[in-house]
CSV table of C-alpha atoms in Angstrom, one decimal:
chain,number,residue,atom,x,y,z
A,1,MET,CA,-0.1,11.0,-3.5
A,2,LEU,CA,0.7,14.4,-2.1
A,3,ASP,CA,-1.8,17.3,-2.5
A,4,LEU,CA,-1.0,19.4,-5.6
A,5,ALA,CA,-1.8,22.6,-3.8
A,6,PHE,CA,0.3,21.6,-0.8
A,7,VAL,CA,3.3,20.9,-3.0
A,8,ARG,CA,2.9,24.2,-4.8
A,9,GLN,CA,2.3,26.3,-1.6
A,10,ASN,CA,4.8,24.6,0.7
A,11,PRO,CA,7.9,24.0,-1.3
A,12,SER,CA,10.2,24.3,1.8
A,13,ALA,CA,8.2,21.7,3.7
A,14,VAL,CA,8.2,19.3,0.8
A,15,GLU,CA,11.9,19.8,0.2
A,16,GLU,CA,12.7,19.2,3.8
A,17,GLY,CA,10.5,16.0,3.9
A,18,LEU,CA,12.2,14.6,0.9
A,19,ARG,CA,15.6,15.5,2.3
A,20,ARG,CA,14.7,13.7,5.5
A,21,ARG,CA,13.9,10.6,3.4
A,22,GLY,CA,17.3,10.8,1.9
A,23,ALA,CA,16.1,12.0,-1.5
A,24,ASN,CA,17.5,14.8,-3.6
A,25,PRO,CA,14.7,17.5,-3.5
A,26,GLU,CA,15.9,19.2,-6.7
A,27,GLU,CA,16.1,15.9,-8.6
A,28,VAL,CA,12.6,14.9,-7.5
A,29,LEU,CA,10.9,18.4,-7.9
A,30,SER,CA,12.6,19.9,-10.9
A,31,SER,CA,10.5,17.9,-13.4
A,32,PHE,CA,7.4,18.6,-11.2
A,33,ARG,CA,8.1,22.4,-11.4
A,34,GLU,CA,8.6,22.2,-15.2
A,35,ALA,CA,5.4,20.2,-15.8
A,36,ASP,CA,3.5,22.5,-13.4
A,37,GLY,CA,4.7,25.6,-15.2
A,38,CYS,CA,3.7,24.1,-18.6
A,39,ARG,CA,0.3,23.1,-17.3
A,40,ARG,CA,-0.3,26.6,-15.8
A,41,SER,CA,0.7,28.3,-19.0
A,42,LEU,CA,-1.6,26.1,-21.1
A,43,THR,CA,-4.4,26.4,-18.7
A,44,HIS,CA,-4.1,30.2,-18.8
A,45,GLU,CA,-4.0,30.2,-22.6
A,46,LEU,CA,-7.1,28.0,-22.7
A,47,GLU,CA,-9.0,30.1,-20.2
A,48,THR,CA,-8.0,33.2,-22.1
A,49,ALA,CA,-9.3,31.7,-25.4
A,50,LEU,CA,-12.6,30.6,-23.8
A,51,ALA,CA,-13.0,34.1,-22.3
A,52,ARG,CA,-12.3,35.8,-25.6
A,53,ARG,CA,-14.8,33.5,-27.4
A,54,ASN,CA,-17.5,34.4,-24.9
A,55,GLU,CA,-16.6,38.1,-25.2
A,56,LEU,CA,-16.8,38.0,-29.0
A,57,SER,CA,-20.0,36.1,-28.9
A,58,LYS,CA,-21.6,38.8,-26.8
A,59,LYS,CA,-20.5,41.4,-29.2
A,60,ILE,CA,-21.6,39.5,-32.2
A,61,GLY,CA,-25.1,38.8,-30.9
A,62,PRO,CA,-26.5,42.4,-31.1
A,63,LEU,CA,-24.9,42.9,-34.5
A,64,MET,CA,-26.5,39.7,-35.9
A,65,GLY,CA,-29.8,40.9,-34.5
A,66,ALA,CA,-29.5,44.2,-36.2
A,67,GLU,CA,-28.6,42.4,-39.5
A,68,LYS,CA,-31.6,40.2,-39.2
A,69,LYS,CA,-33.9,43.3,-38.6
A,70,GLY,CA,-32.3,45.1,-41.5
A,71,THR,CA,-31.1,48.0,-39.3
A,72,ILE,CA,-27.4,47.2,-39.5
A,73,THR,CA,-25.0,50.0,-40.8
A,74,GLU,CA,-22.1,49.5,-43.1
A,75,GLU,CA,-19.7,50.1,-40.3
A,76,GLN,CA,-21.5,47.5,-38.2
A,77,LYS,CA,-21.3,45.0,-41.1
A,78,GLU,CA,-17.5,45.5,-41.2
A,79,GLU,CA,-17.3,45.0,-37.5
A,80,LEU,CA,-19.5,41.9,-37.6
A,81,ALA,CA,-17.3,40.4,-40.4
A,82,ALA,CA,-14.1,41.1,-38.4
A,83,LEU,CA,-15.5,39.7,-35.2
A,84,SER,CA,-16.9,36.6,-36.9
A,85,LEU,CA,-13.5,35.9,-38.4
A,86,GLU,CA,-11.8,36.3,-35.1
A,87,VAL,CA,-14.2,34.1,-33.2
A,88,LEU,CA,-13.8,31.4,-35.9
A,89,LYS,CA,-10.1,31.4,-35.3
A,90,VAL,CA,-10.5,31.3,-31.5
A,91,LYS,CA,-12.9,28.4,-31.8
A,92,GLU,CA,-10.6,26.5,-34.0
A,93,SER,CA,-7.7,26.9,-31.5
A,94,ILE,CA,-9.7,25.7,-28.5
A,95,PRO,CA,-9.8,21.9,-29.2
A,96,ASP,CA,-6.0,21.9,-29.7
A,97,LEU,CA,-5.5,23.8,-26.5
A,98,GLU,CA,-7.9,21.5,-24.6
A,99,GLU,CA,-6.0,18.4,-25.8
A,100,LYS,CA,-2.6,20.0,-24.9
A,101,THR,CA,-4.0,21.0,-21.5
A,102,ARG,CA,-5.3,17.5,-20.8
A,103,ALA,CA,-1.9,16.0,-21.8
A,104,ALA,CA,-0.1,18.5,-19.5
A,105,ASP,CA,-2.4,17.7,-16.7
A,106,LYS,CA,-1.8,14.0,-17.0
A,107,ALA,CA,2.0,14.6,-17.2
A,108,LEU,CA,1.9,16.7,-14.0
A,109,TYR,CA,-0.1,14.1,-12.1
A,110,ASP,CA,2.1,11.3,-13.4
A,111,ILE,CA,5.1,13.1,-11.9
A,112,LEU,CA,3.2,13.8,-8.7
A,113,ALA,CA,2.4,10.1,-8.4
A,114,THR,CA,6.2,9.3,-8.2
A,115,ILE,CA,6.9,11.6,-5.2
A,116,PRO,CA,6.9,9.6,-1.9
A,117,ASN,CA,4.9,10.5,1.1
A,118,LEU,CA,6.4,12.9,3.6
A,119,PRO,CA,7.5,11.4,7.0
A,120,HIS,CA,5.7,12.2,10.2
A,121,GLU,CA,7.6,14.4,12.6
A,122,SER,CA,8.1,11.5,15.0
A,123,VAL,CA,10.0,9.4,12.5
A,124,ALA,CA,13.8,9.4,13.1
A,125,VAL,CA,16.0,10.5,10.2
A,126,GLY,CA,18.3,7.8,8.8
A,127,GLY,CA,19.5,6.3,5.6
A,128,ASP,CA,18.8,2.6,6.2
A,129,GLU,CA,17.7,0.0,8.7
A,130,SER,CA,20.7,0.7,10.9
A,131,ALA,CA,18.9,3.9,12.0
A,132,ASN,CA,15.7,2.2,13.0
A,133,VAL,CA,14.7,2.6,16.7
A,134,GLU,CA,13.6,-0.1,19.0
A,135,VAL,CA,10.6,1.1,21.0
A,136,LYS,CA,9.5,-2.1,22.6
A,137,SER,CA,10.6,-5.6,23.4
A,138,TRP,CA,8.4,-8.5,24.6
A,139,GLY,CA,9.3,-11.8,26.0
A,140,ALA,CA,12.8,-13.4,26.1
A,141,LYS,CA,14.9,-15.4,23.7
A,142,PRO,CA,14.4,-19.1,24.3
A,143,GLU,CA,17.3,-21.0,25.8
A,144,PHE,CA,18.4,-24.4,24.3
A,145,ASP,CA,20.7,-27.1,25.7
A,146,PHE,CA,21.5,-28.0,22.1
A,147,THR,CA,22.3,-26.1,18.9
A,148,PRO,CA,18.9,-24.9,17.4
A,149,LYS,CA,18.4,-25.7,13.7
A,150,PRO,CA,16.9,-23.5,11.0
A,151,HIS,CA,13.4,-24.2,9.8
A,152,TRP,CA,14.5,-25.6,6.4
A,153,GLU,CA,16.4,-28.4,8.2
A,154,LEU,CA,13.7,-29.1,10.7
A,155,GLY,CA,11.0,-29.0,8.0
A,156,GLU,CA,12.8,-31.5,5.9
A,157,GLN,CA,13.6,-33.8,8.8
A,158,LEU,CA,10.0,-33.7,10.0
A,159,GLY,CA,8.7,-34.3,6.5
A,160,ILE,CA,6.4,-31.2,6.6
A,161,LEU,CA,8.3,-28.8,4.3
A,162,ASP,CA,9.3,-29.9,0.8
A,163,LEU,CA,11.2,-27.2,-1.1
A,164,GLU,CA,12.7,-29.6,-3.7
A,165,ARG,CA,9.3,-30.8,-5.0
A,166,ALA,CA,7.9,-27.3,-5.0
A,167,SER,CA,10.8,-26.2,-7.2
A,168,LYS,CA,10.1,-29.1,-9.5
A,169,ILE,CA,6.4,-28.1,-9.7
A,170,THR,CA,7.0,-24.4,-10.2
A,171,GLY,CA,10.5,-23.1,-9.6
A,172,ALA,CA,12.6,-21.5,-6.9
A,173,ARG,CA,11.0,-19.5,-4.0
A,174,PHE,CA,7.9,-21.7,-3.8
A,175,ALA,CA,7.0,-24.1,-1.0
A,176,LEU,CA,5.1,-27.4,-0.6
A,177,TYR,CA,3.8,-28.2,2.9
A,178,TRP,CA,2.9,-31.7,4.1
A,179,GLU,CA,0.4,-32.9,6.7
A,180,ARG,CA,1.0,-31.0,10.0
A,181,GLY,CA,3.1,-28.5,8.1
A,182,ALA,CA,0.0,-27.7,6.0
A,183,ARG,CA,-2.3,-27.8,9.0
A,184,LEU,CA,-0.1,-25.4,10.9
A,185,GLU,CA,-0.5,-22.8,8.1
A,186,ARG,CA,-4.3,-23.3,8.2
A,187,ALA,CA,-4.4,-23.2,12.0
A,188,LEU,CA,-2.5,-19.9,12.0
A,189,MET,CA,-4.9,-18.4,9.5
A,190,ASN,CA,-7.9,-19.4,11.5
A,191,PHE,CA,-6.3,-18.4,14.8
A,192,MET,CA,-5.4,-14.9,13.5
A,193,LEU,CA,-8.8,-14.2,11.9
A,194,ASP,CA,-10.6,-15.5,15.0
A,195,LEU,CA,-8.6,-13.1,17.3
A,196,HIS,CA,-9.0,-10.1,15.0
A,197,THR,CA,-12.7,-10.6,14.5
A,198,GLY,CA,-13.6,-11.9,17.9
A,199,GLU,CA,-11.6,-9.7,20.1
A,200,HIS,CA,-10.1,-6.8,18.1
A,201,GLY,CA,-13.3,-5.6,16.4
A,202,TYR,CA,-12.4,-6.3,12.7
A,203,THR,CA,-14.8,-7.3,10.0
A,204,GLU,CA,-13.6,-10.2,7.9
A,205,VAL,CA,-13.7,-9.8,4.1
A,206,LEU,CA,-12.6,-12.2,1.3
A,207,PRO,CA,-11.4,-10.1,-1.6
A,208,PRO,CA,-10.3,-11.0,-5.2
A,209,TYR,CA,-6.7,-12.2,-5.6
A,210,MET,CA,-6.4,-10.3,-8.8
A,211,VAL,CA,-6.9,-6.6,-9.2
A,212,ASN,CA,-7.0,-4.0,-12.0
A,213,SER,CA,-4.4,-1.3,-12.6
A,214,GLU,CA,-6.6,1.3,-10.9
A,215,SER,CA,-6.4,-0.6,-7.7
A,216,MET,CA,-2.7,-1.0,-7.9
A,217,TYR,CA,-2.4,2.8,-8.5
A,218,GLY,CA,-4.7,3.6,-5.6
A,219,THR,CA,-2.4,2.0,-3.0
A,220,GLY,CA,0.8,3.2,-4.6
A,221,GLN,CA,2.1,0.0,-6.2
A,222,LEU,CA,1.8,1.5,-9.7
A,223,PRO,CA,3.6,3.0,-11.4
A,224,LYS,CA,6.7,2.9,-9.2
A,225,PHE,CA,6.9,-0.8,-8.3
A,226,GLU,CA,5.7,-2.5,-11.4
A,227,ALA,CA,8.8,-4.7,-11.5
A,228,ASP,CA,7.9,-6.2,-8.1
A,229,LEU,CA,4.5,-7.4,-9.4
A,230,PHE,CA,3.1,-10.3,-11.4
A,231,LYS,CA,1.1,-9.0,-14.4
A,232,VAL,CA,-1.7,-11.1,-16.0
A,233,PRO,CA,-2.7,-9.8,-19.4
A,234,HIS,CA,-6.4,-10.1,-19.8
A,235,GLY,CA,-8.0,-9.1,-23.1
A,236,GLU,CA,-7.5,-5.4,-23.6
A,237,ARG,CA,-6.4,-4.7,-20.1
A,238,ASP,CA,-4.0,-6.0,-17.4
A,239,LEU,CA,-4.8,-7.7,-14.2
A,240,TRP,CA,-2.3,-8.1,-11.4
A,241,LEU,CA,-1.8,-10.8,-8.7
A,242,ILE,CA,-2.0,-9.0,-5.4
A,243,PRO,CA,1.2,-8.5,-3.5
A,244,THR,CA,-0.8,-8.1,-0.3
A,245,ALA,CA,-4.5,-7.9,0.7
A,246,GLU,CA,-3.9,-4.2,1.4
A,247,VAL,CA,-4.5,-3.6,-2.3
A,248,PRO,CA,-8.0,-5.1,-2.8
A,249,VAL,CA,-9.2,-4.3,0.7
A,250,THR,CA,-8.2,-0.6,0.6
A,251,ASN,CA,-9.8,-0.3,-2.8
A,252,ILE,CA,-13.1,-1.6,-1.5
A,253,PHE,CA,-14.1,2.1,-0.9
A,254,ARG,CA,-12.3,3.6,-3.9
A,255,ASP,CA,-14.3,6.5,-5.4
A,256,GLU,CA,-16.7,6.4,-2.4
A,257,THR,CA,-17.7,8.9,0.3
A,258,LEU,CA,-18.2,7.4,3.7
A,259,GLU,CA,-20.3,8.8,6.5
A,260,ALA,CA,-18.3,10.0,9.5
A,261,ALA,CA,-20.3,7.8,11.9
A,262,ARG,CA,-18.9,4.7,10.2
A,263,LEU,CA,-15.4,5.6,11.0
A,264,PRO,CA,-13.1,4.0,12.0
A,265,ILE,CA,-13.7,1.0,9.7
A,266,SER,CA,-11.5,-2.0,10.6
A,267,LEU,CA,-11.2,-4.9,8.1
A,268,THR,CA,-9.2,-8.0,8.1
A,269,ALA,CA,-8.6,-10.5,5.3
A,270,PHE,CA,-6.6,-13.7,4.6
A,271,THR,CA,-5.2,-14.0,1.1
A,272,PRO,CA,-2.2,-15.5,-0.7
A,273,CYS,CA,0.3,-12.8,-1.8
A,274,PHE,CA,2.4,-12.8,-4.9
A,275,ARG,CA,5.7,-10.9,-5.3
A,276,SER,CA,8.3,-11.2,-7.9
A,277,GLU,CA,11.0,-10.2,-5.4
A,278,ALA,CA,12.8,-8.1,-8.1
A,279,GLY,CA,16.2,-7.0,-6.8
A,280,SER,CA,16.3,-9.7,-4.1
A,281,TYR,CA,18.5,-12.1,-6.0
A,282,GLY,CA,20.8,-13.9,-3.6
A,283,LYS,CA,18.8,-12.8,-0.5
A,284,ASP,CA,17.2,-15.4,1.8
A,285,VAL,CA,17.6,-18.2,-0.8
A,286,ARG,CA,17.2,-20.9,1.9
A,287,GLY,CA,13.9,-21.7,3.5
A,288,ILE,CA,10.6,-19.8,3.1
A,289,ILE,CA,11.5,-16.3,4.3
A,290,ARG,CA,11.3,-14.7,0.9
A,291,GLN,CA,8.8,-16.4,-1.4
A,292,HIS,CA,7.0,-15.6,-4.7
A,293,GLN,CA,3.8,-16.9,-3.1
A,294,PHE,CA,3.0,-16.8,0.6
A,295,GLN,CA,-0.1,-16.4,2.8
A,296,LYS,CA,-0.9,-13.5,5.1
A,297,VAL,CA,-3.6,-12.1,7.3
A,298,GLU,CA,-3.9,-8.3,6.7
A,299,MET,CA,-5.5,-5.6,8.8
A,300,VAL,CA,-6.8,-2.4,7.1
A,301,LYS,CA,-8.3,0.7,8.7
A,302,PHE,CA,-10.1,3.8,7.4
A,303,THR,CA,-10.1,6.6,9.9
A,304,ARG,CA,-10.7,10.3,10.5
A,305,PRO,CA,-7.4,12.2,10.2
A,306,GLU,CA,-7.3,13.3,13.8
A,307,GLU,CA,-7.6,9.7,15.0
A,308,SER,CA,-5.2,8.0,12.6
A,309,TYR,CA,-2.1,7.9,14.9
A,310,GLU,CA,-4.1,6.6,17.8
A,311,GLN,CA,-5.4,3.9,15.4
A,312,LEU,CA,-1.9,3.1,14.3
A,313,GLU,CA,-1.0,2.2,17.9
A,314,GLN,CA,-4.1,0.1,18.2
A,315,LEU,CA,-3.5,-1.7,14.9
A,316,THR,CA,0.2,-2.4,15.9
A,317,ALA,CA,-1.0,-3.7,19.3
A,318,ASN,CA,-3.4,-6.1,17.5
A,319,ALA,CA,-0.6,-7.6,15.5
A,320,GLU,CA,1.5,-7.9,18.7
A,321,ALA,CA,-1.3,-9.7,20.4
A,322,ILE,CA,-0.8,-12.6,18.0
A,323,LEU,CA,2.8,-13.0,18.8
A,324,GLU,CA,2.2,-12.7,22.5
A,325,ARG,CA,-0.6,-15.4,22.5
A,326,LEU,CA,1.9,-17.6,20.6
A,327,GLY,CA,4.7,-16.9,23.2
A,328,LEU,CA,7.1,-15.6,20.6
A,329,HIS,CA,9.8,-13.1,21.6
A,330,TYR,CA,9.7,-9.9,19.4
A,331,ARG,CA,10.7,-6.3,19.2
A,332,ARG,CA,8.9,-3.3,17.8
A,333,MET,CA,11.0,-1.1,15.6
A,334,LEU,CA,10.1,2.4,14.5
A,335,LEU,CA,11.4,2.6,10.9
A,336,CYS,CA,13.6,5.6,10.1
A,337,THR,CA,12.9,7.9,7.1
A,338,GLY,CA,15.2,6.0,4.8
A,339,ASP,CA,13.7,2.6,5.5
A,340,MET,CA,10.0,3.4,5.2
A,341,GLY,CA,7.9,2.4,2.3
A,342,PHE,CA,7.0,4.8,-0.5
A,343,SER,CA,3.5,5.5,0.6
A,344,SER,CA,4.0,5.6,4.4
A,345,ALA,CA,4.2,8.5,6.8
A,346,LYS,CA,5.1,6.3,9.8
A,347,THR,CA,5.8,2.6,10.0
A,348,TYR,CA,6.4,0.1,12.9
A,349,ASP,CA,8.0,-3.2,12.0
A,350,LEU,CA,7.5,-6.2,14.4
A,351,GLU,CA,10.6,-8.4,14.3
A,352,VAL,CA,10.4,-11.9,15.7
A,353,TRP,CA,13.4,-13.8,17.0
A,354,LEU,CA,14.5,-16.9,15.0
A,355,PRO,CA,16.9,-19.0,17.1
A,356,GLY,CA,17.7,-21.4,14.2
A,357,GLN,CA,19.2,-18.4,12.3
A,358,GLY,CA,20.3,-16.3,15.2
A,359,LEU,CA,18.6,-13.1,14.1
A,360,TYR,CA,15.4,-11.1,14.1
A,361,ARG,CA,13.1,-11.1,11.1
A,362,GLU,CA,10.2,-8.7,10.2
A,363,ILE,CA,6.9,-10.5,10.6
A,364,SER,CA,4.6,-7.5,10.5
A,365,SER,CA,4.8,-4.0,9.1
A,366,CYS,CA,2.2,-1.5,10.4
A,367,SER,CA,1.8,1.8,8.6
A,368,ASN,CA,-0.1,5.0,8.6
A,369,PHE,CA,-0.4,6.5,5.1
A,370,GLU,CA,-2.4,9.5,6.2
A,371,SER,CA,-4.3,10.8,3.1
A,372,PHE,CA,-1.6,9.6,0.6
A,373,GLN,CA,-3.5,6.5,-0.6
A,374,ALA,CA,-6.9,8.0,-0.1
A,375,ARG,CA,-6.1,10.9,-2.5
A,376,ARG,CA,-4.9,8.4,-5.2
A,377,ALA,CA,-8.0,6.2,-4.6
A,378,ASN,CA,-10.4,9.1,-4.0
A,379,ILE,CA,-11.7,7.7,-0.6
A,380,ARG,CA,-13.5,10.5,1.3
A,381,TYR,CA,-15.8,11.0,4.2
A,382,ARG,CA,-18.4,13.6,5.2
A,383,PRO,CA,-17.4,15.3,8.5
A,384,GLU,CA,-20.3,15.9,10.9
A,385,GLY,CA,-21.4,19.5,11.1
A,386,LYS,CA,-19.2,20.6,8.1
A,387,LYS,CA,-19.9,21.3,4.5
A,388,GLY,CA,-18.2,19.2,1.8
A,389,THR,CA,-16.0,16.1,2.2
A,390,GLU,CA,-12.5,15.3,3.3
A,391,LEU,CA,-10.0,12.5,2.6
A,392,VAL,CA,-9.9,9.7,5.1
A,393,HIS,CA,-6.6,8.4,6.4
A,394,THR,CA,-5.7,4.7,5.6
A,395,LEU,CA,-3.6,2.3,7.6
A,396,ASN,CA,-2.7,-1.3,7.3
A,397,GLY,CA,-0.5,-4.0,8.9
A,398,SER,CA,0.2,-7.7,8.7
A,399,GLY,CA,-1.6,-9.6,11.3
A,400,LEU,CA,0.5,-11.6,10.6
A,401,ALA,CA,2.6,-13.0,7.7
A,402,ILE,CA,1.7,-16.6,8.1
A,403,GLY,CA,4.7,-18.3,6.6
A,404,ARG,CA,7.1,-16.3,8.8
A,405,THR,CA,5.0,-17.1,11.8
A,406,TRP,CA,5.2,-20.8,10.8
A,407,VAL,CA,9.0,-20.4,10.7
A,408,ALA,CA,9.1,-18.7,14.1
A,409,ILE,CA,7.0,-21.5,15.7
A,410,VAL,CA,9.1,-24.3,14.2
A,411,GLU,CA,12.4,-22.7,15.2
A,412,ASN,CA,11.4,-21.4,18.7
A,413,TYR,CA,9.5,-24.5,19.8
A,414,GLN,CA,11.9,-27.1,18.5
A,415,GLN,CA,13.0,-29.9,20.9
A,416,ALA,CA,16.2,-31.8,21.4
A,417,ASP,CA,14.6,-35.0,19.8
A,418,GLY,CA,13.8,-33.0,16.6
A,419,SER,CA,10.1,-32.6,17.3
A,420,VAL,CA,8.3,-29.3,17.6
A,421,LEU,CA,5.9,-28.3,20.4
A,422,ILE,CA,2.7,-26.6,19.3
A,423,PRO,CA,1.9,-23.4,21.2
A,424,GLU,CA,-1.1,-23.9,23.4
A,425,ALA,CA,-3.2,-21.2,21.6
A,426,LEU,CA,-3.0,-23.3,18.4
A,427,ARG,CA,-3.6,-26.8,19.8
A,428,PRO,CA,-7.4,-26.6,19.5
A,429,TYR,CA,-6.9,-25.8,15.8
A,430,ILE,CA,-4.5,-28.6,15.2
A,431,GLY,CA,-5.7,-31.3,17.5
A,432,ALA,CA,-2.2,-32.2,18.7
A,433,GLU,CA,0.5,-31.0,21.1
A,434,ARG,CA,3.5,-31.8,19.0
A,435,ILE,CA,4.8,-32.1,15.5
A,436,THR,CA,6.8,-35.3,15.1
A,437,PRO,CA,8.4,-36.8,12.0
A,438,ARG,CA,5.8,-37.7,9.3
A,439,LYS,CA,5.4,-41.3,8.4
A,440,PHE,CA,6.0,-41.6,4.7
């Protein structure tokens, strides 16, 4: 969430940032201004009442003392009665004012929570993905002397991907893997975690796969994206299946203050991810590109503000290293303002080439949220040589989406005889050089 004082004191900067994102500043900020005005008015009224109560109490004190000693005059008695009546009325008004002020405060912060992060100055202005900028390309598209097939055909022919039975078990947008199809998923998980922990300096964690509403709020999924989530009612509260490991891993340090010497903190985690894919009806209905359940290795960083953009480059390079070790052609795209996520200040997408479909697909999204998530989750650090605390910057990125990496390997390494070569980096994890049709 944006800083309340910043929004108040820098209306032009906020309006320009929202305009760059393609939002209507007046539409977004009008309700904020109204709620802020109401909160200020009530706060002033409450503070005035509290001050008047204290002022009256100071005046009443000496008069009551005089009454107790028997030295009070008739004039003072009248004054004491009038003051006592007034202070009673003021005291009776305070609880109602406090309740109204709390409600106004909540209403203001509820509105503030719906305002997106402001884009970094280096982000190109644009309304949709057509304005994204390619900043890097690695490798070359593979050449085939036959027409390459999409992964859903190859998976079925090899007997390693079974969408029909998955649909029977659960429903659409779920997958069942067999034999080396399942082993390829597991190999990718281990390979990615080994590289991030062994060479890139990340600490592995295994978080819960369900989180509370506070955790979803902390990373920006709630309240705006509730329709995209799977809710699990649990007693008197709700739990949520995680849409990404970003949520539980970022919330590890919610409501904590970190020592500056610990930063940056780099964590990685493998988890299943659950998304309702609300609004994606009709998109990517074939294969396993868009699933309700998929596996992913995530990278999360907590950094000092002055280091966060350097850390974004490093985190993105760590994701790219996976693709390069697997020999997969990809491009790095800088997302424009209209294509970025709600919480992000700057995002790179890594898009891998899929020859069976003849297109690029996002396989990793690497973002710097600056202090946007940390403010919501109250994650702070204690700068060395300074008084007080400051908000950390949080970053995350897929390292990588395992299902989509599975797709990329199957499509890029397919052979004319229908088999699939296994990239050399994965062979020690699978114990084979090739995926051939499964014997039923």
